[in-house]
Each structure stands twice: as C-alpha cells, then as structure tokens.
mmCIF file of C-alpha atoms and ligand atoms in Angstrom:
data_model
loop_
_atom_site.group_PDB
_atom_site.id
_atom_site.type_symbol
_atom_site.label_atom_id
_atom_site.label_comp_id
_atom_site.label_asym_id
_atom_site.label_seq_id
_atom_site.Cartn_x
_atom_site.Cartn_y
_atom_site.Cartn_z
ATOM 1 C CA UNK O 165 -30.601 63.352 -156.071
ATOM 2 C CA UNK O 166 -28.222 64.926 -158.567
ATOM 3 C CA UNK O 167 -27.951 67.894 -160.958
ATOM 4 C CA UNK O 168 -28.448 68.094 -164.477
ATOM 5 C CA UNK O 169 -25.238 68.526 -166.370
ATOM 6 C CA UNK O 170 -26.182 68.187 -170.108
ATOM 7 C CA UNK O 171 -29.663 67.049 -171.188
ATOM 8 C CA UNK O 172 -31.262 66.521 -175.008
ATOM 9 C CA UNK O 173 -35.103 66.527 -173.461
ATOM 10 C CA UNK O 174 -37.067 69.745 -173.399
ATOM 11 C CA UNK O 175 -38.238 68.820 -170.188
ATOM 12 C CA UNK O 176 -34.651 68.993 -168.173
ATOM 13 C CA UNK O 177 -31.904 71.746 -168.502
ATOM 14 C CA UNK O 178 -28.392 71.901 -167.174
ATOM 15 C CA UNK O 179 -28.508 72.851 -163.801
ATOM 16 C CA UNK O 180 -31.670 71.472 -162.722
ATOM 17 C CA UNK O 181 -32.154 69.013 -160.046
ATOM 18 C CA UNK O 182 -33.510 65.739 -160.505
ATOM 19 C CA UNK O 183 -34.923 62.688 -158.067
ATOM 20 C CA UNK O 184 -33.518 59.321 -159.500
ATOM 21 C CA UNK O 185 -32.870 55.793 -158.278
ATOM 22 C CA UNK O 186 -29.484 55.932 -160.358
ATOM 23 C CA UNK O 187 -27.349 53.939 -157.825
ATOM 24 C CA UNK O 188 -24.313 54.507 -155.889
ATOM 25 C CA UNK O 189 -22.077 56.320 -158.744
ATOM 26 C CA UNK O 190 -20.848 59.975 -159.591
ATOM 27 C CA UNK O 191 -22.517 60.308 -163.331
ATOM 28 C CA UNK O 192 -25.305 58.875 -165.166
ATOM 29 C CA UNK O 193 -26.804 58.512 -168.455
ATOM 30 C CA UNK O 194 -30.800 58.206 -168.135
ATOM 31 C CA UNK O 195 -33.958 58.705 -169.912
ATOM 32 C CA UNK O 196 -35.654 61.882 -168.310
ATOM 33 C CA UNK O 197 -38.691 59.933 -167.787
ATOM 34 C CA UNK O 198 -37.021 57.818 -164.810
ATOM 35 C CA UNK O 199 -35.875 61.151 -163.175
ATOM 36 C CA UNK O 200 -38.144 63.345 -161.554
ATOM 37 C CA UNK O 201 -37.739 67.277 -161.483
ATOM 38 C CA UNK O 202 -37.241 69.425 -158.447
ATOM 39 C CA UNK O 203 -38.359 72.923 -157.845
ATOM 40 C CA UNK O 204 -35.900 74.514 -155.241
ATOM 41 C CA UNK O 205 -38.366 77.312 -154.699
ATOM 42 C CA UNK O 206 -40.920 75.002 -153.172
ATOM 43 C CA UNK O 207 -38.982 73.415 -150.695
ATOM 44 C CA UNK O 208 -35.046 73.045 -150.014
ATOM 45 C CA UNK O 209 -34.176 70.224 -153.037
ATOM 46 C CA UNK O 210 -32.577 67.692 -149.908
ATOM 47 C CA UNK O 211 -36.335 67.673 -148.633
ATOM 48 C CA UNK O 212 -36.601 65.482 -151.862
ATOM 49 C CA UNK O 213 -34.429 62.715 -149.808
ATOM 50 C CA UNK O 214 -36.013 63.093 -146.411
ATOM 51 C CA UNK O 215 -39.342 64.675 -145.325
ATOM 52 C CA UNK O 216 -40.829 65.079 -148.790
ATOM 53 C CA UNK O 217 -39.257 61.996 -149.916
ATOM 54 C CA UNK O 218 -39.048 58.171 -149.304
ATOM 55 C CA UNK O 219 -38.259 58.501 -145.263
ATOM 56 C CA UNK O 220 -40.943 60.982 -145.374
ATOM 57 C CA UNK O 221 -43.469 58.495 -147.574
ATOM 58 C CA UNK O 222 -42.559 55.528 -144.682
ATOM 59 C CA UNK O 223 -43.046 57.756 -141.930
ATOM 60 C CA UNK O 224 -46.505 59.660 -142.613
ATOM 61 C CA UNK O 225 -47.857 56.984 -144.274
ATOM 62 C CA UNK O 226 -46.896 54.124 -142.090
ATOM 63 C CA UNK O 227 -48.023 55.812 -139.086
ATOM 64 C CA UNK O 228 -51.478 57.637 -140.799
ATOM 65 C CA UNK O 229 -52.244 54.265 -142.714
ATOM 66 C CA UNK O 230 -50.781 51.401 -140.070
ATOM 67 C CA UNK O 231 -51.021 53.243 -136.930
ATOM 68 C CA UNK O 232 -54.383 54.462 -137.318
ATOM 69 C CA UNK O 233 -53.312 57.452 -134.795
ATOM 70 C CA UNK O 234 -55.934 59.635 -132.366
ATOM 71 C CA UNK O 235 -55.496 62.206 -130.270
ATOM 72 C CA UNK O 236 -54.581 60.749 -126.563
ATOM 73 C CA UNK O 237 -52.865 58.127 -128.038
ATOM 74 C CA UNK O 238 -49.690 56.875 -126.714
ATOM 75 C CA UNK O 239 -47.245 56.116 -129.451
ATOM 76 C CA UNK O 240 -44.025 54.999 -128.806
ATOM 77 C CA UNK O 241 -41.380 55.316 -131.881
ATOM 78 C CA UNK O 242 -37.989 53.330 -132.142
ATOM 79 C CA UNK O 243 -35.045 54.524 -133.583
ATOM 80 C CA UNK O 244 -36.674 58.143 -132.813
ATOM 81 C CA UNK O 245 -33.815 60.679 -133.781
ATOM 82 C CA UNK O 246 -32.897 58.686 -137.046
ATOM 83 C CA UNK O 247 -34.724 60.342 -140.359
ATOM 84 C CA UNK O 248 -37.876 57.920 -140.644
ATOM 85 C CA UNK O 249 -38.275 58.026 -136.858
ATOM 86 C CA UNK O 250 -37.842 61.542 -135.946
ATOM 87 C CA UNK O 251 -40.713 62.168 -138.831
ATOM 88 C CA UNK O 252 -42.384 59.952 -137.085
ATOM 89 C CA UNK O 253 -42.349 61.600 -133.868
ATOM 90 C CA UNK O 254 -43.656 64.915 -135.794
ATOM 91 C CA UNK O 255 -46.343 63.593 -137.227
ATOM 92 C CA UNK O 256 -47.695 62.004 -134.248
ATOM 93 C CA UNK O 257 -47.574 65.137 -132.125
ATOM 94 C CA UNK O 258 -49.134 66.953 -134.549
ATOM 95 C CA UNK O 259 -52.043 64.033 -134.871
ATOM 96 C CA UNK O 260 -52.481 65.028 -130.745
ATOM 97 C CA UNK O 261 -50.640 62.081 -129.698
ATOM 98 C CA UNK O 262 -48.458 61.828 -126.356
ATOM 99 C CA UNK O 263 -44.973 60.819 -127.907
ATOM 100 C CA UNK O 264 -41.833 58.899 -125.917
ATOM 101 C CA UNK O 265 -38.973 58.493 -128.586
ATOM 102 C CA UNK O 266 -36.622 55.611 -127.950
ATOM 103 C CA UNK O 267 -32.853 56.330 -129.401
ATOM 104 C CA UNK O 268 -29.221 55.483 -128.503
ATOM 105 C CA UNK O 269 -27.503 57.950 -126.298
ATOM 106 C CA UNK O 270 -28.216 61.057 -123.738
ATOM 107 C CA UNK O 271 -27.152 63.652 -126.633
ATOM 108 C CA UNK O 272 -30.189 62.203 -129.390
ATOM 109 C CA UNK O 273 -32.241 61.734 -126.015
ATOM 110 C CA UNK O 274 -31.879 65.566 -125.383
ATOM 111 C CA UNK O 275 -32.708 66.442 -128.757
ATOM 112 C CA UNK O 276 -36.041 64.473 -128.776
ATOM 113 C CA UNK O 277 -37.555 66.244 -125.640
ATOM 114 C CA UNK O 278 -35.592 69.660 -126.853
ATOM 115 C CA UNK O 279 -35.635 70.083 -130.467
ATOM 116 C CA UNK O 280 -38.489 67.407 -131.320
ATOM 117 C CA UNK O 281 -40.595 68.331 -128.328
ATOM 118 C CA UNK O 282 -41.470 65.113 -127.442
ATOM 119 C CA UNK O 283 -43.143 63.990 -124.283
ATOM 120 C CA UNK O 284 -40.225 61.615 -122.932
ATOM 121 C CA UNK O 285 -36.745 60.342 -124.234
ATOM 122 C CA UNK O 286 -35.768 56.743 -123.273
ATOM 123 C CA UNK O 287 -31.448 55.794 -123.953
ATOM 124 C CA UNK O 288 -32.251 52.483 -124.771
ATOM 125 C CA UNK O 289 -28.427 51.629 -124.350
ATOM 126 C CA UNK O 290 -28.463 52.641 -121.097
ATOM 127 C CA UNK O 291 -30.263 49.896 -119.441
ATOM 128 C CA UNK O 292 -28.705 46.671 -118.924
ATOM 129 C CA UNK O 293 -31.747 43.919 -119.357
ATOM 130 C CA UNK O 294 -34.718 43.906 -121.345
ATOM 131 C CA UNK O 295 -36.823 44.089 -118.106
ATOM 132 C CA UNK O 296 -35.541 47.167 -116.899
ATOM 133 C CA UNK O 297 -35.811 48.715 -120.562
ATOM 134 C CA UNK O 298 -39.317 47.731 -120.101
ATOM 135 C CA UNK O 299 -40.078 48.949 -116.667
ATOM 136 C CA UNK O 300 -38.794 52.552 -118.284
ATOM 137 C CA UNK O 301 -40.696 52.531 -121.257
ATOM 138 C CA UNK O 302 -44.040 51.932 -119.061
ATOM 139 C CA UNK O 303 -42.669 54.461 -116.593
ATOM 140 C CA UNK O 304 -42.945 57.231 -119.778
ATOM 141 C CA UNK O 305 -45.696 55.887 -121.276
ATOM 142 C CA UNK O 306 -47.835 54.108 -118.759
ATOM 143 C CA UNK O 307 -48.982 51.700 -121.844
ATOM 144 C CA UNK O 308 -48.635 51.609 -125.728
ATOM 145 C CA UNK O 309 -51.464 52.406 -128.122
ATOM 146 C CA UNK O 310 -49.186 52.708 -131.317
ATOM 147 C CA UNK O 311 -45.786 51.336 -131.170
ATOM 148 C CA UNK O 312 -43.819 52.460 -134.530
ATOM 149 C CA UNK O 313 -41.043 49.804 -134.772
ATOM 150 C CA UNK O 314 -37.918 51.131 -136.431
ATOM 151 C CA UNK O 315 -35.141 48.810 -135.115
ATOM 152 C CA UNK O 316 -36.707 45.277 -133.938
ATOM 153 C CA UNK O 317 -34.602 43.015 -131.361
ATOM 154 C CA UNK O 318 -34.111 43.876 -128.051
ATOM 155 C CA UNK O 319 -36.149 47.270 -127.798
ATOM 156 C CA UNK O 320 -39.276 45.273 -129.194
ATOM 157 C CA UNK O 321 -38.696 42.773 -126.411
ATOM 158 C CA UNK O 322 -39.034 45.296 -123.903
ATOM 159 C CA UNK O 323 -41.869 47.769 -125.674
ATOM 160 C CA UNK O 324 -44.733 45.105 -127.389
ATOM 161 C CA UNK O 325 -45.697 43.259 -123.837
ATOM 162 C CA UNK O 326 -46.442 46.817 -122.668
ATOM 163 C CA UNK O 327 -49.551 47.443 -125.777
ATOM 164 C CA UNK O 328 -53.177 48.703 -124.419
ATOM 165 C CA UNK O 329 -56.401 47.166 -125.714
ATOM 166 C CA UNK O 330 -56.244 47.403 -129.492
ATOM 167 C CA UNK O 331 -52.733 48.709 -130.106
ATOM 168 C CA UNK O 332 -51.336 48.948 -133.303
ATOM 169 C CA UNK O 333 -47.806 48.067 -134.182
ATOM 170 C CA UNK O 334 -45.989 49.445 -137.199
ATOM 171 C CA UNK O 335 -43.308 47.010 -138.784
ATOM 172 C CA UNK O 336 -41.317 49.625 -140.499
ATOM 173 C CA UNK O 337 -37.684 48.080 -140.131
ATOM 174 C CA UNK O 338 -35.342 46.294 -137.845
ATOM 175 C CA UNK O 339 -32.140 47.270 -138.260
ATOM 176 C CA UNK O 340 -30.665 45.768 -135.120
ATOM 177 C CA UNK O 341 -31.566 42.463 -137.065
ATOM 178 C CA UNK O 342 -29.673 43.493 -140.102
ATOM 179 C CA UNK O 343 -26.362 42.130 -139.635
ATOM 180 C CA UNK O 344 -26.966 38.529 -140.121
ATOM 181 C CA UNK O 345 -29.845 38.316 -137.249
ATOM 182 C CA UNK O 346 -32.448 38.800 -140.454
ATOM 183 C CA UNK O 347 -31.539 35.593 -141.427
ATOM 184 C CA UNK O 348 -31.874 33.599 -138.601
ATOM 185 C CA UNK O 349 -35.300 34.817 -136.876
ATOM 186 C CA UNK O 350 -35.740 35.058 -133.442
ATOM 187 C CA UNK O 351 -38.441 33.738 -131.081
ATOM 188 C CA UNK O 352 -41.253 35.711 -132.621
ATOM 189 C CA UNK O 353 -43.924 34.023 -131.651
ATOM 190 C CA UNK O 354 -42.932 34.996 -127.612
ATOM 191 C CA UNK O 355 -44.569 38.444 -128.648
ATOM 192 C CA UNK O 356 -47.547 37.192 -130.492
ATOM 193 C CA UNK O 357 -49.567 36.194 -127.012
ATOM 194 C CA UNK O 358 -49.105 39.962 -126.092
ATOM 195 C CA UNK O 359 -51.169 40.782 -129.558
ATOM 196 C CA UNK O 360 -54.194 38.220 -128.919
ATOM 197 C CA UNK O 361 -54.873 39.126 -125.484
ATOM 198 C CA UNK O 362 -55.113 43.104 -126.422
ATOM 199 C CA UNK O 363 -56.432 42.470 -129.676
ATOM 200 C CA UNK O 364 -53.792 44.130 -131.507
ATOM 201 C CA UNK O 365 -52.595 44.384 -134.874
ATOM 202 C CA UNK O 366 -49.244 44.569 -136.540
ATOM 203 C CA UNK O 367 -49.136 45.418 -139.869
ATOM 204 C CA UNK O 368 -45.932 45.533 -142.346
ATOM 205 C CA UNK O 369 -45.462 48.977 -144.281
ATOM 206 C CA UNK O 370 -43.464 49.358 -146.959
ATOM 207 C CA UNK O 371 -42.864 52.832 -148.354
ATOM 208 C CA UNK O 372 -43.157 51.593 -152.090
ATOM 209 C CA UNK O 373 -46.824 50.745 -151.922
ATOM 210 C CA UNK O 374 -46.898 54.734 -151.745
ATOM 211 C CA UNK O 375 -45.474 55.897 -154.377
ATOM 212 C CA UNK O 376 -48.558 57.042 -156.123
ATOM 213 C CA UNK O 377 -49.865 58.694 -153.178
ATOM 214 C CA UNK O 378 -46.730 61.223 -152.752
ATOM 215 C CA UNK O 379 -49.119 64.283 -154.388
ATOM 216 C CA UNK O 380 -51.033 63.423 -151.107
ATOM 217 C CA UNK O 381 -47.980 63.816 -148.630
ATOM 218 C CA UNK O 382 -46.558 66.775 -150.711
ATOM 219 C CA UNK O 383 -50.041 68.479 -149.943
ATOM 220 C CA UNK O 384 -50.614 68.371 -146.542
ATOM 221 C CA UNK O 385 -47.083 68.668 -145.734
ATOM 222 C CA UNK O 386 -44.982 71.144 -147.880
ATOM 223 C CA UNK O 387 -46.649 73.946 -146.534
ATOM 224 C CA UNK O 388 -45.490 72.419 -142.745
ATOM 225 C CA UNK O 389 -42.060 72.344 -144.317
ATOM 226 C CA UNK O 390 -42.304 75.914 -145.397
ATOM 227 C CA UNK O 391 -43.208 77.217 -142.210
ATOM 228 C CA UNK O 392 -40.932 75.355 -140.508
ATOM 229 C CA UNK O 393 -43.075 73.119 -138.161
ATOM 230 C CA UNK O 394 -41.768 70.094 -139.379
ATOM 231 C CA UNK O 395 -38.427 69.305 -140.295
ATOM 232 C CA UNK O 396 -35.791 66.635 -140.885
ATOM 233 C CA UNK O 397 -32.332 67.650 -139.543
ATOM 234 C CA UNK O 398 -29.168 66.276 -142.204
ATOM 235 C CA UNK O 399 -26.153 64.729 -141.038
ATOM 236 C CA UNK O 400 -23.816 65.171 -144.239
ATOM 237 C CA UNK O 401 -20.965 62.767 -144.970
ATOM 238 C CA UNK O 402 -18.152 64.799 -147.564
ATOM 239 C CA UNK O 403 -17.306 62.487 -150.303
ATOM 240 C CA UNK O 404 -18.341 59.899 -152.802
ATOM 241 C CA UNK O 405 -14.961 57.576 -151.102
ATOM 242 C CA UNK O 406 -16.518 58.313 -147.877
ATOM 243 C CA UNK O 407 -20.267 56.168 -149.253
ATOM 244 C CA UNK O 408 -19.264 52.630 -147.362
ATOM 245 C CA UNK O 409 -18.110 54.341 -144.183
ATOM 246 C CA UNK O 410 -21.332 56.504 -144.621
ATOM 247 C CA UNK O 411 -23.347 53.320 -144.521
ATOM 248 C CA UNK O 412 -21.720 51.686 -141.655
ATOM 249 C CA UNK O 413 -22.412 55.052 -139.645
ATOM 250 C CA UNK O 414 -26.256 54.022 -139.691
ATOM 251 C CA UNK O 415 -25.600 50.773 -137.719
ATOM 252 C CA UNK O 416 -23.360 52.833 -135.649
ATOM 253 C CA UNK O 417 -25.940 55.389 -134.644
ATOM 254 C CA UNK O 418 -23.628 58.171 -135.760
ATOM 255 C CA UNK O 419 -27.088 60.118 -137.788
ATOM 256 C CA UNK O 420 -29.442 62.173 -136.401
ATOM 257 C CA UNK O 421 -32.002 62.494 -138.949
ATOM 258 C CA UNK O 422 -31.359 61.774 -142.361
ATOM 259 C CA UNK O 423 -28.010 60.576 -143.314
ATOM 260 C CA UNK O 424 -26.876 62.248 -146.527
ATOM 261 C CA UNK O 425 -23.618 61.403 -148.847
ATOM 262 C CA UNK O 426 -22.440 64.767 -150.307
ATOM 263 C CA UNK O 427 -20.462 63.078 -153.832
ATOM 264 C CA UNK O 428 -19.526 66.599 -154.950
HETATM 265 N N1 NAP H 602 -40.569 49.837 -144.567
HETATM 266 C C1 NAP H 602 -39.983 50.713 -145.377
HETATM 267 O O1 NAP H 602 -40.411 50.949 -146.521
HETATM 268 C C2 NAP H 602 -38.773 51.430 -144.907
HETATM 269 C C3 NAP H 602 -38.306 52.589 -145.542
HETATM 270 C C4 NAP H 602 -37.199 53.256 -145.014
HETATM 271 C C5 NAP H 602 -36.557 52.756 -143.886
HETATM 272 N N2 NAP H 602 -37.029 51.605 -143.320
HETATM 273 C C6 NAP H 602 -36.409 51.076 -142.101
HETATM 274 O O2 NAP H 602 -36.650 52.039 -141.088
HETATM 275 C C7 NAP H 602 -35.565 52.008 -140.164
HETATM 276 C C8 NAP H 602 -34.981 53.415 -140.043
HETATM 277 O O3 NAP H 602 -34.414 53.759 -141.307
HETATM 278 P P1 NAP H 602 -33.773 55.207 -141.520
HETATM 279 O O4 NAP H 602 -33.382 55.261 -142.953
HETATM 280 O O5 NAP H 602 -34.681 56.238 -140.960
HETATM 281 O O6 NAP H 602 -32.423 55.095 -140.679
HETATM 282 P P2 NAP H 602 -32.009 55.991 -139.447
HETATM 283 O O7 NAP H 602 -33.004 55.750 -138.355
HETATM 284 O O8 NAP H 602 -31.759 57.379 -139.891
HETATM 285 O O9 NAP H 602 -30.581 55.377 -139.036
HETATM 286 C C9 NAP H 602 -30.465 54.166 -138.434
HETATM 287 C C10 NAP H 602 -30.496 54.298 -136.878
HETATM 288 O O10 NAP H 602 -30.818 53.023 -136.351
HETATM 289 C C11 NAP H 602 -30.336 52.967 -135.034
HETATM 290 N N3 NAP H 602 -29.737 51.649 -134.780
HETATM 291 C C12 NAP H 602 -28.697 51.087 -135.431
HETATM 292 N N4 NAP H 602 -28.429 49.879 -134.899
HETATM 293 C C13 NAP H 602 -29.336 49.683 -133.896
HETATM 294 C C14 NAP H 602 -29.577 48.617 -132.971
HETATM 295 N N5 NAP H 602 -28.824 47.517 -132.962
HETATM 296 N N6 NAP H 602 -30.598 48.757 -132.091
HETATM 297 C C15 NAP H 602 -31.365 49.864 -132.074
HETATM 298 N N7 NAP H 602 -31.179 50.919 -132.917
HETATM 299 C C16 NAP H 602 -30.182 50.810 -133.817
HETATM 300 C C17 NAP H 602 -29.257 54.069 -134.899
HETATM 301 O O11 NAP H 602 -29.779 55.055 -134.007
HETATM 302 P P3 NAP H 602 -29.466 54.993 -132.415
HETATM 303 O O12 NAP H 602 -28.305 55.898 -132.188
HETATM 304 O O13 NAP H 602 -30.743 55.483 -131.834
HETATM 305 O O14 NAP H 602 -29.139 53.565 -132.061
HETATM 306 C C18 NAP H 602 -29.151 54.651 -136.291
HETATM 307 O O15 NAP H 602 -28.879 56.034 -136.299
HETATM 308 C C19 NAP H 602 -34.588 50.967 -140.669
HETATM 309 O O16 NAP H 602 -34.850 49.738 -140.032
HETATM 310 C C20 NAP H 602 -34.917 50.875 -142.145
HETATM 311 O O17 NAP H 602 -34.565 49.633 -142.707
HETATM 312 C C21 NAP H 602 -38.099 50.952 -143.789
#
C-alpha cells in the first residue's frame, strides 16, 4: 500500500492511496490500472492490508468456503493471534461457533480469551510432547468439527486425531514447515487414517482463487469494520532497513495480528 506522489491518469491524484503488488522497494513507476484506489473514508486505508484485504480474503473465505461453519461447531484455529488467524477466530464466533485459539505464549493466549473473546486459549509452547498438547486441545474443545490450520507440524500432530464425524480441515499455511521442513515432507499419511474413519475433508485454500469475490467480503464486512465488531490489531515495524528483520519476526512469533512495515 503506498501513496500517490505524482500521477499522469485522471483516475489517481497525488496524495491518494493505492493497493499494489509493487514489491519490496520505496518508489515505483506503474500503470494505474495495476493499482487499486483506496477511500480512507470507508474504512482506515491499513484495513486494505489486513481485514479488508488478502489476510482478510484467506480468512473469511477459507473458513466460509472450506470450513463449511454452523452454529455449535467446534473450530479450532492455529496460529490464532497472528492476522489470518485472529480473523479467523472472528468470523467463526460470529458464524455461532465455540472457538479455542491455539498461539505461542501466555500474553497472545490472554488476548484471545480477552480481546478476541474466544472460548479457550491453548500456549502451544507450553507443553512438552505432542500427546499432552493433544490431551489439552480435547480438554477445550472436547472434539474438532473445523480445524483451521495456520502453522502445520507439531500442533497438527496433536489437533487432527481429535476431528468429530465429518470435520473439515482448512489447509491455509504451515509456517512451522517453512524453514526447510517444506521441502522435505513429513509423515503425512499418519494423519490421513484420522480423516477416513470420521469422514472428513481437508481442503487447500488459497486466497488468490478470491480475488474476484473481494466486492463480496467488502459487503458483508466493512460495515463490521465500521462499527468496530471486527478488527485486525497492527504490529508496525519503523523502517524500510528494518523489512528482513520484519520478516524474520513472523517465524519468531513477535506479531499479533497483522505485521506491517512502515517504509516512511
Ligand atoms: N493460503 C493462503 O492463500 C494464505 C494466505 C495468507 C497466509 N497464509 C498462511 O497463513 C499462515 C498465517 O499467515 P499470516 O500472514 O496470518 O501470519 P501471522 O499468523 O500473522 O504470523 C505468523 C505467526 O505464525 C506463528 N508461528 C511461527 N512459527 C511457528 C511454528 N514453528 N509453530 C507454530 N506457529 C508458528 C507465530 O505465532 P505464535 O507466536 O503463535 O507462534 C507468528 O506470529 C501462514 O502459514 C501463511 O503462509 C496462507
């Protein structure tokens, strides 16, 4: 997201701000078609990056589309308090369902229940073995309808055994995996028994495929925005230097909600 500073189209003034995939640099030169205006009057312009933008496109339409939530529904979300997740978490309250939220550290974990409302908090880093991970996550949830997979590895271990009849699991990301584990799988089928005995489905969402359905989010959930019932809380990083430490921050766990780069 950036700001107009000279422009030759009718359509784009200096000043204005403008959605772009224009890569990690201070100034471009672009053709106003590949830039999309923002009105600041409709919603603060940084929703463009998080709720009303890509994390927000993963998160409402993984979960509405994939996870196929109802009300009752247990739905258990990974990497809760980061900006996809903690949307995530939103939406399915607001679709009636009971939400745990699964995040690194008592301080994110209080900030689930607290700020998020959520229906339990599990510190995933503060248990030892996958089993005893496990036996928490079924002591908060007592069984998973829709798990919402945000991180893979070791918190999948311990969450897909515990899916009801006819779960749903969302394949949104795995960033434990991400530093080199992508490349060399691990034992994936161990968890596929636990989907053919509840008849379950895991489907792969990818927040592209929704592009031309973002008149669709913008609808139902600007005016949420507005009134403040949903909401995607910035951690801001000063500095266009500061973009490679920014990115290591997110394997860190440094973020909650959406991890912005502030380049001037
Ligand atoms: N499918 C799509 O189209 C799509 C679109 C956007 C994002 N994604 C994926 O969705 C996931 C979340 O993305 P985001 O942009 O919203 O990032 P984010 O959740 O705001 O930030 C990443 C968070 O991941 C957690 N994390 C890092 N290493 C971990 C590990 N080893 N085990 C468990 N948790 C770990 C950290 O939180 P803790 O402090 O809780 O550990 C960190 O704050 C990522 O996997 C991303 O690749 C997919």
């Amino acid at each position: 997201m950036s700001q107009v500073l000279a422009s030759s189209s009718a359509a784009l003034e200096p000043g204005d701000w403008v959605l772009g995939y224009n890569g990690w640099q201070t100034h471009d030169k672009c053709h106003a078609s590949q830039l999309q205006k923002l009105d600041p009057a409709a919603a603060p312009v940084t929703s463009a990056l998080g709720v009303l933008g890509m994390p927000g496109r993963t998160a409402w339409f993984g979960l509405m589309e994939a996870g196929r939530p109802r009300p009752g529904d247990t739905l258990v979300v990974s990497g809760a308090a980061g900006a996809v997740g903690s949307l995530v978490a939103q939406f399915g309250k607001r679709a009636g369902c009971r939400v745990i939220g699964i995040a690194g550290g008592p301080a994110k974990c209080a900030w689930l229940t607290g700020r998020l409302g959520l229906d339990g908090a599990i510190d995933y880093k503060s248990f030892s073995s996958t089993e005893t991970l496990a036996a928490e996550v079924m002591r908060q949830s007592g069984g998973v309808d829709i798990y919402f997979d945000n991180v893979g590895g070791a918190v999948s271990d311990a969450v897909i055994p515990l899916i009801n009849l006819r779960a749903r699991i969302v394949v949104c990301g795995t960033i434990s995996q991400y530093e080199g584990g992508i490349d060399v799988p691990e034992l994936a089928p161990r968890v596929l028994q636990h989907l053919l005995f509840q008849r379950a489905t895991a489907q792969g969402i990818l927040a592209r495929d929704f592009v031309h359905r973002m008149d669709e989010l913008r609808a139902v959930v600007t005016p949420w925005v507005r009134a403040g019932e949903v909401f995607l809380d910035e951690t801001v990083v000063d500095g266009f230097e500061r973009l490679p430490h920014a990115l290591n921050m997110l394997f860190e766990g440094v973020n909650t909600g959406k991890l912005l780069v502030k380049v001037a």
